[in-house]
Coordinates of C-alpha atoms in Angstrom, one line a residue:
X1 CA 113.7 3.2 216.5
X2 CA 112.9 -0.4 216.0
X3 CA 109.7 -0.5 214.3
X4 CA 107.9 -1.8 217.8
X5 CA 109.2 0.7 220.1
X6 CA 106.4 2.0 222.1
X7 CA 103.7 -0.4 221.5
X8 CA 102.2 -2.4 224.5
X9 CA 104.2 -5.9 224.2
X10 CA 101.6 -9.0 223.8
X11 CA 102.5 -10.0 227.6
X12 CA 101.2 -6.7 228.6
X13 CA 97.7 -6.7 227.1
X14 CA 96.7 -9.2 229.0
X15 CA 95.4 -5.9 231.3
X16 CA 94.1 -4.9 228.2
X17 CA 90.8 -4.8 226.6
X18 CA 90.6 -7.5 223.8
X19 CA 90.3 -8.3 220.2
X20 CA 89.2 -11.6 219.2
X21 CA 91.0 -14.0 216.8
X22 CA 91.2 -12.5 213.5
X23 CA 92.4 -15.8 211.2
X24 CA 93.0 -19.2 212.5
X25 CA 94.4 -20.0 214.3
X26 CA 94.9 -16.6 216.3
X27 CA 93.5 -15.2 219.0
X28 CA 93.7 -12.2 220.7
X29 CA 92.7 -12.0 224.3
X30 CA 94.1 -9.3 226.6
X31 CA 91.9 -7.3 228.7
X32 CA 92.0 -4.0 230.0
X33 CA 95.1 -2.3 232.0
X34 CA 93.9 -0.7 235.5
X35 CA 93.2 3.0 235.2
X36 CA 90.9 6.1 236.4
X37 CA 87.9 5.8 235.3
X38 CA 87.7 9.5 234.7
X39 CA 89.7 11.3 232.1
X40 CA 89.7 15.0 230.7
X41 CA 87.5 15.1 227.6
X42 CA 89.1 14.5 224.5
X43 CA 89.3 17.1 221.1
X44 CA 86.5 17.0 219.0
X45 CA 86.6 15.0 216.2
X46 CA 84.6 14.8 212.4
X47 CA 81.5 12.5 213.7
X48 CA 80.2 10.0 211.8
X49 CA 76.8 9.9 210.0
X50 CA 73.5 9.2 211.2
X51 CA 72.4 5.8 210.3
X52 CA 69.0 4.3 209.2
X53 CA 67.8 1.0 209.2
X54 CA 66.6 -0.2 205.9
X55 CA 63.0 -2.4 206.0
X56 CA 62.3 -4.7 208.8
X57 CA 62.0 -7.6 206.7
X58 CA 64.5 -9.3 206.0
X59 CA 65.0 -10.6 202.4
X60 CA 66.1 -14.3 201.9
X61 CA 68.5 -14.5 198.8
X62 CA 67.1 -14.7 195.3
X63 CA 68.2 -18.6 194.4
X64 CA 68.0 -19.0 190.3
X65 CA 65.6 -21.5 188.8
X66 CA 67.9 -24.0 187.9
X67 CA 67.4 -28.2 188.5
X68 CA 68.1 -30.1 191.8
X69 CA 69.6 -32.3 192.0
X70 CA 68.3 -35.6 193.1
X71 CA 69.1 -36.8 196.8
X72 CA 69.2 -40.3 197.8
X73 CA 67.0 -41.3 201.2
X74 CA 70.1 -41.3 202.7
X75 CA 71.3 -37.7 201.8
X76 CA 67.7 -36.7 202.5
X77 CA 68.0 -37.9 205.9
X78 CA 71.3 -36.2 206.3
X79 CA 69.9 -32.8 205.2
X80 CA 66.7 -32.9 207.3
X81 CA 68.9 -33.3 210.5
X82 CA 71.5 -30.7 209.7
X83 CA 69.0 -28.0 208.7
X84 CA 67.7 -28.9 212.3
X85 CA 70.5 -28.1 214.1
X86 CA 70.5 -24.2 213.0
X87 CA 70.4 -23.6 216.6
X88 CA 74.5 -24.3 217.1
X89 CA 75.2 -22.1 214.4
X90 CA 73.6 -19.0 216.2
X91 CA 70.9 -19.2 213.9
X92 CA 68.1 -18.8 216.1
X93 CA 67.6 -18.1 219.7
X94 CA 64.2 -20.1 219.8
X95 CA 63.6 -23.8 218.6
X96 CA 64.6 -24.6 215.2
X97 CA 60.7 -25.9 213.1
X98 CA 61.0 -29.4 211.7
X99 CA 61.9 -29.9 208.7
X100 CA 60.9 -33.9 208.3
X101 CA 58.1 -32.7 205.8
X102 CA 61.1 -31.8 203.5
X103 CA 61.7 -33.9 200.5
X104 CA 62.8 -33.3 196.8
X105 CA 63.8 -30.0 195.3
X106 CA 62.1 -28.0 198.4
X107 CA 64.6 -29.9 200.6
X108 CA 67.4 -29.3 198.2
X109 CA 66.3 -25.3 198.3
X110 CA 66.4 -25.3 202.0
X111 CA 69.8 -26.7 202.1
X112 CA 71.3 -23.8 199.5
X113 CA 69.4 -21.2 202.2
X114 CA 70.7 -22.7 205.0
X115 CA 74.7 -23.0 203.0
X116 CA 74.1 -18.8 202.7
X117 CA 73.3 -18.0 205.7
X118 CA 76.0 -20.2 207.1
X119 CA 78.8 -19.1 204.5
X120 CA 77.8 -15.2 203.9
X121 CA 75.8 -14.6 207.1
X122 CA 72.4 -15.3 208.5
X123 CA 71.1 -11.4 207.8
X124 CA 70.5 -9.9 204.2
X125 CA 72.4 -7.0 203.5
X126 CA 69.6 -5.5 202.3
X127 CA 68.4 -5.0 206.3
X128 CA 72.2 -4.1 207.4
X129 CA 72.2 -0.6 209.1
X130 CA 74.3 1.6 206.8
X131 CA 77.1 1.8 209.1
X132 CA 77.6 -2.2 209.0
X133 CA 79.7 -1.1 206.1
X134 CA 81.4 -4.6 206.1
X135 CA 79.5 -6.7 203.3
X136 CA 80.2 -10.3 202.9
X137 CA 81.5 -11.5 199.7
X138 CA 78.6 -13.0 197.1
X139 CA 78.2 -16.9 197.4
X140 CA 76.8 -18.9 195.0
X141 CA 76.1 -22.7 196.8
X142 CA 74.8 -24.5 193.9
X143 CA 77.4 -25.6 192.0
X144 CA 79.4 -27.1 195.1
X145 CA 76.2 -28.5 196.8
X146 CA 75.4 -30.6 193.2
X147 CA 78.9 -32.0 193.1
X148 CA 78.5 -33.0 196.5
X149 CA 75.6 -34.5 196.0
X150 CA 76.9 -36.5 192.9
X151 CA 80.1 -37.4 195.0
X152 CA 78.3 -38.2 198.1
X153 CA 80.0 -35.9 200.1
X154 CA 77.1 -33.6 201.6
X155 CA 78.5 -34.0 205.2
X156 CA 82.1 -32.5 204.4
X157 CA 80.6 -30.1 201.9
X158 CA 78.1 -29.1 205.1
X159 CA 81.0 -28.6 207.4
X160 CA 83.2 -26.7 205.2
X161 CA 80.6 -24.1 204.9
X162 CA 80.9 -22.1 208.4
X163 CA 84.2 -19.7 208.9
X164 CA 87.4 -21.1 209.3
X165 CA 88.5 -18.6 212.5
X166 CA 89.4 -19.8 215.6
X167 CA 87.2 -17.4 216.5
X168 CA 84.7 -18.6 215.2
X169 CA 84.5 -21.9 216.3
X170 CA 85.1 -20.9 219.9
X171 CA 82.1 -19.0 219.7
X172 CA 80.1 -22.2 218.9
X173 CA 81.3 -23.5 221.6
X174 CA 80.7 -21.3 223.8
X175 CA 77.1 -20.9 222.3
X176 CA 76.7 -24.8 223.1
X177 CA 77.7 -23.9 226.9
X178 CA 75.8 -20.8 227.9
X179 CA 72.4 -22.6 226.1
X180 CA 73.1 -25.4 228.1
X181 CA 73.2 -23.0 231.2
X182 CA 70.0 -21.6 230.0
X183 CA 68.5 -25.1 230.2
X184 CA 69.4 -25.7 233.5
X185 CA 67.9 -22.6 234.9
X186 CA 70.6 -20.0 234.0
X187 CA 72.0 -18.0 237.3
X188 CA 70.4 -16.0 240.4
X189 CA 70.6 -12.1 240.6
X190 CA 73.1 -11.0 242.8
X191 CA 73.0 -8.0 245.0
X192 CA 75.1 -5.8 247.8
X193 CA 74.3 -7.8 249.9
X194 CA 75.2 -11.1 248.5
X195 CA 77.6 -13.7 250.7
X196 CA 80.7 -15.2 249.5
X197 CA 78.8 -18.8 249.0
X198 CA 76.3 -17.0 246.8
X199 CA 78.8 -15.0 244.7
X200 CA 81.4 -18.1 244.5
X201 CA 78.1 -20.4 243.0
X202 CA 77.8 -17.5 240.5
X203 CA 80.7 -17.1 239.4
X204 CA 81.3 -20.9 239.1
X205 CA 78.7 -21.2 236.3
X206 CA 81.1 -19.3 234.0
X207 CA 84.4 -19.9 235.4
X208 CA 85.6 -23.3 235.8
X209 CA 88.2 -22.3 238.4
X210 CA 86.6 -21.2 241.2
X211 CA 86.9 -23.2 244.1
X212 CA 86.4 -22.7 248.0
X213 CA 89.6 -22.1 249.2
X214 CA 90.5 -19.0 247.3
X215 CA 89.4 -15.6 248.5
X216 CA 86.6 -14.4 247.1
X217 CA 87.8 -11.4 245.6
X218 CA 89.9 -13.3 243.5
X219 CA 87.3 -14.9 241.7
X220 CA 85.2 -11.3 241.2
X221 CA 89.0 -10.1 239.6
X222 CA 89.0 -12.6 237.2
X223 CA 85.5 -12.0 236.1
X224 CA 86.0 -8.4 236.0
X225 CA 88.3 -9.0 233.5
X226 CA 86.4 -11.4 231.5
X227 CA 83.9 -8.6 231.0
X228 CA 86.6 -5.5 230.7
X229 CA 86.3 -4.3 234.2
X230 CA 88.3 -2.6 236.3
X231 CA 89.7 -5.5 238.3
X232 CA 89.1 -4.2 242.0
X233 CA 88.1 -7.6 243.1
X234 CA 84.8 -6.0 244.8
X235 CA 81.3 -5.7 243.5
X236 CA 80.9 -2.6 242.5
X237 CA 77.1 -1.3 240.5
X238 CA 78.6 -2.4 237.2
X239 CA 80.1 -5.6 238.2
X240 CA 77.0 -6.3 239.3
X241 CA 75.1 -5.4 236.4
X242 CA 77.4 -7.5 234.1
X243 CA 76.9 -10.0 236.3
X244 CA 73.2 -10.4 236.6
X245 CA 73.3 -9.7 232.7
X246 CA 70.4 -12.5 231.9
X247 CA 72.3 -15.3 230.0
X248 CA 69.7 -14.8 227.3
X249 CA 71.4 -11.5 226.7
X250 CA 75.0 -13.6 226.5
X251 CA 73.6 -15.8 224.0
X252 CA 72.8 -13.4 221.9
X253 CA 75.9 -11.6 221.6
X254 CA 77.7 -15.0 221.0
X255 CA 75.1 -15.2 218.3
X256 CA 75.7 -11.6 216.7
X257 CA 79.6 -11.7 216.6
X258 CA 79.2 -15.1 215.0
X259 CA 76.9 -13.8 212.6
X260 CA 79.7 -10.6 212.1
X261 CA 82.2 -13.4 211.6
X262 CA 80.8 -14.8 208.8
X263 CA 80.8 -11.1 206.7
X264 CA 84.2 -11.3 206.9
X265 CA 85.8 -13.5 203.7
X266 CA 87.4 -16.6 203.8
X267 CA 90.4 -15.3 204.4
X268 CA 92.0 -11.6 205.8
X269 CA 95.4 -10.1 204.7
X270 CA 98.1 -11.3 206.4
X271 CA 99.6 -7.7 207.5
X272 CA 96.6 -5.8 208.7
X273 CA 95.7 -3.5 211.2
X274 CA 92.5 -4.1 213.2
X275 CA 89.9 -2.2 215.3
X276 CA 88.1 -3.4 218.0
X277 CA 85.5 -0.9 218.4
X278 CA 83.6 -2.0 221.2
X279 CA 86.9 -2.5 223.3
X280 CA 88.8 0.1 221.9
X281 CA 91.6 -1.5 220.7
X282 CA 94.0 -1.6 217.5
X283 CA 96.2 -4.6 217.2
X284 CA 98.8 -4.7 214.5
X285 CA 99.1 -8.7 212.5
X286 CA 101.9 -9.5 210.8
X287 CA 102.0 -12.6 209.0
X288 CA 98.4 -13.3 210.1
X289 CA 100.2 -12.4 213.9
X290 CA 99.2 -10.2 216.2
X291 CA 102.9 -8.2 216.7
X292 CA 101.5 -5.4 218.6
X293 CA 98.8 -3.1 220.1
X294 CA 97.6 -0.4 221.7
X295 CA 94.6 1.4 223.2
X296 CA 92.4 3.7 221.4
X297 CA 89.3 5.9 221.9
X298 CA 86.6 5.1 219.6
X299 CA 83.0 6.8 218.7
X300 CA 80.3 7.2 221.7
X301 CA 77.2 5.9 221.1
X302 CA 75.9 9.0 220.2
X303 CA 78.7 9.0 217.4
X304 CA 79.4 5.7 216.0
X305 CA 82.6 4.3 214.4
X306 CA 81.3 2.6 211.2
X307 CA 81.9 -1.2 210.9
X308 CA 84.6 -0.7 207.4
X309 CA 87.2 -2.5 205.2
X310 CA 89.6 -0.7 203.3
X311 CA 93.6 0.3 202.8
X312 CA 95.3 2.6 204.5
X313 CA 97.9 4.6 201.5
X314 CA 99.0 7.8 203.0
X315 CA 99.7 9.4 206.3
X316 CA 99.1 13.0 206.4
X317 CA 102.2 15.0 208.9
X318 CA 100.9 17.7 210.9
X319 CA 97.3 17.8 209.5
X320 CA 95.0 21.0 209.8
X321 CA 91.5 20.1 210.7
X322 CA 88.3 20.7 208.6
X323 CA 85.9 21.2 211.3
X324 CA 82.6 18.9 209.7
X325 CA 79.4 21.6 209.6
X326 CA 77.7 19.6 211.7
X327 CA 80.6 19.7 214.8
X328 CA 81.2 23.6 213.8
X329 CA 77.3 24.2 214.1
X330 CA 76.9 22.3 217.3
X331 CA 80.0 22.5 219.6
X332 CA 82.2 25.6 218.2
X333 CA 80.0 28.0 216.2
X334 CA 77.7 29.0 219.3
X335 CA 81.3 30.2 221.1
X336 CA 81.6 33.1 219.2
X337 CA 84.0 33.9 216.4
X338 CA 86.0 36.0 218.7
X339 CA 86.6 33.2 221.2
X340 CA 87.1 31.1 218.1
X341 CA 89.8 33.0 216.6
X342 CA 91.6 33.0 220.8
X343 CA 91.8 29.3 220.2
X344 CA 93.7 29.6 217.0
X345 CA 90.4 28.7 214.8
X346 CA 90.7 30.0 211.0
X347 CA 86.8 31.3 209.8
X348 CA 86.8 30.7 206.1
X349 CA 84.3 31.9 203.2
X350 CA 82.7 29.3 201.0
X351 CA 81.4 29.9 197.5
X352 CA 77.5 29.5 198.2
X353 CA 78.5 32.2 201.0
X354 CA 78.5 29.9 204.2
X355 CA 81.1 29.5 206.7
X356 CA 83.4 27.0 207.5
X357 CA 86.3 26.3 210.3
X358 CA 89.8 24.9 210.1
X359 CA 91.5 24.2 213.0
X360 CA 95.4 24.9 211.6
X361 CA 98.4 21.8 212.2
X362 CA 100.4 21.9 215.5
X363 CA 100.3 20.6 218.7
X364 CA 96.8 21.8 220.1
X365 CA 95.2 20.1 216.6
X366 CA 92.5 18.0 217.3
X367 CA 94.0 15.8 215.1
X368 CA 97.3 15.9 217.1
X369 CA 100.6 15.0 214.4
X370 CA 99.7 12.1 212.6
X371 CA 96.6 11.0 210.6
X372 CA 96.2 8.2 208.8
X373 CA 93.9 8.4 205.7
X374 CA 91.9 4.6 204.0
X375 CA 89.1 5.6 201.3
X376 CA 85.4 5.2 203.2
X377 CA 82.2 7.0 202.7
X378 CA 82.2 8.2 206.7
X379 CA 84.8 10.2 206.6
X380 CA 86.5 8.2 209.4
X381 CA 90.1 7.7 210.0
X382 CA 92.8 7.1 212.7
X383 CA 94.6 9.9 214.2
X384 CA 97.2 11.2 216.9
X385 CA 94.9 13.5 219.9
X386 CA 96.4 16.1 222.2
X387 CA 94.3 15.0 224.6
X388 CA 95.9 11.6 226.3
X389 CA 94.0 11.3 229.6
X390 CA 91.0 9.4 228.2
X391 CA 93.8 5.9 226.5
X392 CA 94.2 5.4 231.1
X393 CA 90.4 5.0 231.2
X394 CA 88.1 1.7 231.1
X395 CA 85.4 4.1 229.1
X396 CA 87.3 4.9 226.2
X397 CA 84.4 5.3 223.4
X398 CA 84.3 9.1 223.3
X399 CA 85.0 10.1 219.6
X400 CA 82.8 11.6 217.1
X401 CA 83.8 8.7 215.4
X402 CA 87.0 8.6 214.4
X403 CA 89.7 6.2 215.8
X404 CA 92.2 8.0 218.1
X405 CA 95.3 6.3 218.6
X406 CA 97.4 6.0 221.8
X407 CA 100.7 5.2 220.0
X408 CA 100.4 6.7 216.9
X409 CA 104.1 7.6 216.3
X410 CA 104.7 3.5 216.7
X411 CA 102.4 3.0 214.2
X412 CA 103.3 5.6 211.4
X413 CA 107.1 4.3 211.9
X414 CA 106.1 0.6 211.3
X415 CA 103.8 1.7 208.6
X416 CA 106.7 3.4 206.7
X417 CA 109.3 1.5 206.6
X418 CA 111.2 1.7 203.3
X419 CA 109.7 5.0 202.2
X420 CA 111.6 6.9 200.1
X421 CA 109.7 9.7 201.5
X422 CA 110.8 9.2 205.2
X423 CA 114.6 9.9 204.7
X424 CA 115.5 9.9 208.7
X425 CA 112.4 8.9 210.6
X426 CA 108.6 10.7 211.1
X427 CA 109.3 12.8 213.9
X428 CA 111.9 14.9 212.2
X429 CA 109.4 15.1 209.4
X430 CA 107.2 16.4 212.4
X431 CA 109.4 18.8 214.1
X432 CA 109.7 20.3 210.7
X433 CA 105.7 21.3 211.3
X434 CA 105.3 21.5 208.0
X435 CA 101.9 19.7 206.6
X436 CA 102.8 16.8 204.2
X437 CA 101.4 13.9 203.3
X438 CA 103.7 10.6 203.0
X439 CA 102.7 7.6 201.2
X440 CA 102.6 4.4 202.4
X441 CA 105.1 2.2 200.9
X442 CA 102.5 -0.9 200.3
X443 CA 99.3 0.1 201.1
X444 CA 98.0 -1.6 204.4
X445 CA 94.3 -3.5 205.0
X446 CA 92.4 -1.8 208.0
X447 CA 89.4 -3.3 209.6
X448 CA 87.1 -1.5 211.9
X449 CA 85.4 -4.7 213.8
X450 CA 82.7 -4.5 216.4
X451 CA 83.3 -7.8 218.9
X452 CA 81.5 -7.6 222.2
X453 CA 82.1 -12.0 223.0
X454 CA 84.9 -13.8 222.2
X455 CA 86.6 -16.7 223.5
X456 CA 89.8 -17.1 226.0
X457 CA 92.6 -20.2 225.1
X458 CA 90.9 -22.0 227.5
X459 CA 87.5 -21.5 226.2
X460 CA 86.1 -19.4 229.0
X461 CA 83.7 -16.6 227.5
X462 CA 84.4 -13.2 227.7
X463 CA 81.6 -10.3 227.0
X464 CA 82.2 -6.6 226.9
X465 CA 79.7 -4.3 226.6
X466 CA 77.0 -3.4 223.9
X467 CA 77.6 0.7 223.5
X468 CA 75.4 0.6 220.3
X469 CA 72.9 -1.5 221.5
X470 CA 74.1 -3.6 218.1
X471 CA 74.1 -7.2 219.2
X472 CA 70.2 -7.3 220.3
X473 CA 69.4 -5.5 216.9
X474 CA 71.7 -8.0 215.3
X475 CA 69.7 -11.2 217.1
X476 CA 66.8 -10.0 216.6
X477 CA 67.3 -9.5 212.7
X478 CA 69.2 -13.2 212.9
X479 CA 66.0 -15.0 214.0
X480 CA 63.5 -12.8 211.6
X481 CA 65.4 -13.9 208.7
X482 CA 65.6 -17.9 210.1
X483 CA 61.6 -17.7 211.0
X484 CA 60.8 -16.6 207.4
X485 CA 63.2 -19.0 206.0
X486 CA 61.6 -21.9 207.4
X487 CA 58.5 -20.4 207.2
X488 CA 58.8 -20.5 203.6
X489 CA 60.4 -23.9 203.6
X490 CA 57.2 -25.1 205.3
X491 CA 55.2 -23.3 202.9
X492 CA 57.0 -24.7 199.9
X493 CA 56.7 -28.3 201.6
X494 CA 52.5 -28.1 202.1
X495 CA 51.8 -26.8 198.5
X496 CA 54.2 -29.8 196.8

């Protein structure tokens, strides 16, 4: 079997629900395939932790005493109008404070502040929620900003500071759009009731190609898809609601992935696998390509997926399942252990005298054939599912928290390629139904990503949900840690 036999071809995503570009200059932007809406409910799965917030204020870096350097009028000038334009960056939803009362070393300061937030993210990660388990590399801007200085070169050393994704940068550019819609008055609510002429001026605002002559519905399809609907081409309650989402809302989820794009580093491994939670999706890259991808069904908002980074190193063949307390307590103890044992659930003893519940390997697991294991304090991972009704649905977060995978065979072939454990291929290691684990050859990079706005090639916006309610949080903490900043600049600059 050729290593992408049974993965969704690139052409074919384009029904898909979509990732966003992962490196430059790659983009991934399918959306979703037409399907029921309804679906037989998944196996249960381990859930994820309960996260907390840590304080409400945000805390700005620690910056060491060490001497400025001294700026000409000229680089002055420069830095006064660049830490004004915060605002493009997705540094702030409101206006940005002057900074003209600047000067000196509480300018220079202002400048490092401004070349953290821009190159390790906005947010402390002090006040990340503790399943934002991605944490951006440290940064230390002095030493670059005081050659630039000394070389003159503020401007390039300024504009090398933001991420270098395609992503990224589309994002600006769509932030630069949707405030300019704000400016102009945003868009009316639409209703039932609205006529063609009222839906077509709607829809233009965001979409370029809507013109007169083309039926109506054609233009709602193509909307539907930018947000991850199904494409019906009428206005159904949530086409509607997406629609008459305020473009307030929008420009705050462009600010909160861009913010989530720069936690990631500088640059991501080239052969990586990569989770869209929000869209549930995993896309394959290869080379820094995306080769291939499939749906998945990812944690409810009830059960999160964690945000993670780490390496996938083994595969585990027809795994049992350890039933987490809290699942056993909650959905399978209350049966009955009678009814437990008729469903092929093992009670076993612990040593403090409690219970626990294993669920043995075969093909009514929860945990289906495959599972593919990465080191992370959640006890997350990706796995195969008996239940396959939910991958044809457009509401596919339904996990306890885990990643299920729609093609998981695909994936545990390409993954082990070269084994010397994998003498034929993994399903006669399956038929065998024998539990074993198989390590991966080179151990592969997965990142669980949350992206609800990202940009098409032509620079359209798309916007998918918020199932965790994560990109208001996110905006909100984004401008509480901009209005201290520059409230403390301001400060700085009175007592000088």
């Amino acid at each position: 079997m050729s290593k992408h036999t049974l993965f969704l071809t690139l052409s074919s995503l384009l029904t898909m629900a979509p990732l966003p570009a992962a490196a430059a200059p790659v983009s991934i932007l399918p959306t979703p395939a037409p399907a029921p809406k309804a679906a037989p409910a998944p196996a249960a799965q381990p859930a994820a932790p309960t996260t907390t917030t840590a304080p409400a204020t945000p805390a700005l870096p620690t910056l060491p005493p060490q001497p400025m350097p001294k700026l000409s009028q000229t680089q002055a000038n420069f830095l006064r109008g660049w830490l004004a334009d915060g605002a493009r960056q997705g540094l702030t939803t409101g206006s940005t404070k002057s900074y003209a009362a600047l000067s000196g070393d509480q300018l220079a300061h202002a400048a490092l502040d401004r070349a953290i937030a821009l190159r390790r993210g906005r947010v402390d990660t002090a006040d990340f929620l503790n399943i934002w388990a991605v944490r951006p590399p440290a940064y230390d801007p002095q030493p670059g900003f005081a050659d630039a200085v000394k070389a003159d070169r503020l401007q390039q050393w300024a504009g090398n500071l933001t991420p270098r994704y395609a992503g990224y940068e589309a994002l600006r550019k769509g932030l630069d759009r949707y405030e300019g819609i704000l400016e102009a008055g945003g868009w009316k609510t639409l209703t039932a009731q609205s006529s063609p002429a009222e839906i077509r001026n709607r829809l233009r605002v965001e979409d370029d190609a809507v013109t007169d002559g083309e039926p109506v519905s054609a233009a709602i399809q193509r909307a539907q898809k930018r947000y991850g609907l199904e494409p019906t081409g009428t206005l159904g309650t949530r086409t509607l609601a997406a629609l008459n989402v305020p473009v307030k809302e929008r420009i705050g989820a462009i600010m909160a992935n861009m913010e989530r794009w720069r936690w990631l580093p500088p640059t991501l491994p080239e052969n990586r696998v990569q989770v869209n939670i929000a869209a549930a999706v995993l896309t394959v890259f290869e080379g820094d390509n995306p080769v291939s991808s499939m749906r998945a069904v990812t944690g409810s908002p009830d059960n999160q997926t964690p945000m993670l980074v780490s390496n996938i190193t083994s595969i585990v063949v027809n795994p049992p399942w350890n039933v987490p307390a809290s699942i056993a307590k909650r959905e399978l103890f209350p049966k009955g252990k009678a009814a437990l044992a008729r469903q092929g659930y093992k009670i076993i003893s612990t040593p403090d005298g409690g219970e626990r519940i294993v669920q043995p390997a075969g093909p009514g697991s929860a945990l289906g054939r495959l599972k593919f294991d990465f080191n992370n304090p959640f006890a997350v991972y990706l796995h195969d599912t008996p239940s396959r009704g939910k991958f044809s649905s457009y509401d596919r977060l339904a996990s306890h928290g885990c990643v299920r995978l729609e093609k998981p065979l695909s994936l545990a072939e390409y993954m082990l390629q070269g084994s010397p454990d994998v003498p034929t291929d993994v399903q006669s290691l399956i038929d065998t139904g024998k539990t074993q684990r198989v390590s991966v050859p080179k151990p592969v990079a997965v990142y669980l990503l949350y992206w609800t706005a990202f940009a098409s090639g032509n620079g359209t916006m798309n916007f998918r949900e918020d199932p965790y309610g994560w990109d208001k949080l996110l905006a909100a903490k984004i401008d509480a840690s901009t209005n201290r900043a520059q409230a403390n600049a301001t400060t700085i600059a009175s007592k000088e």
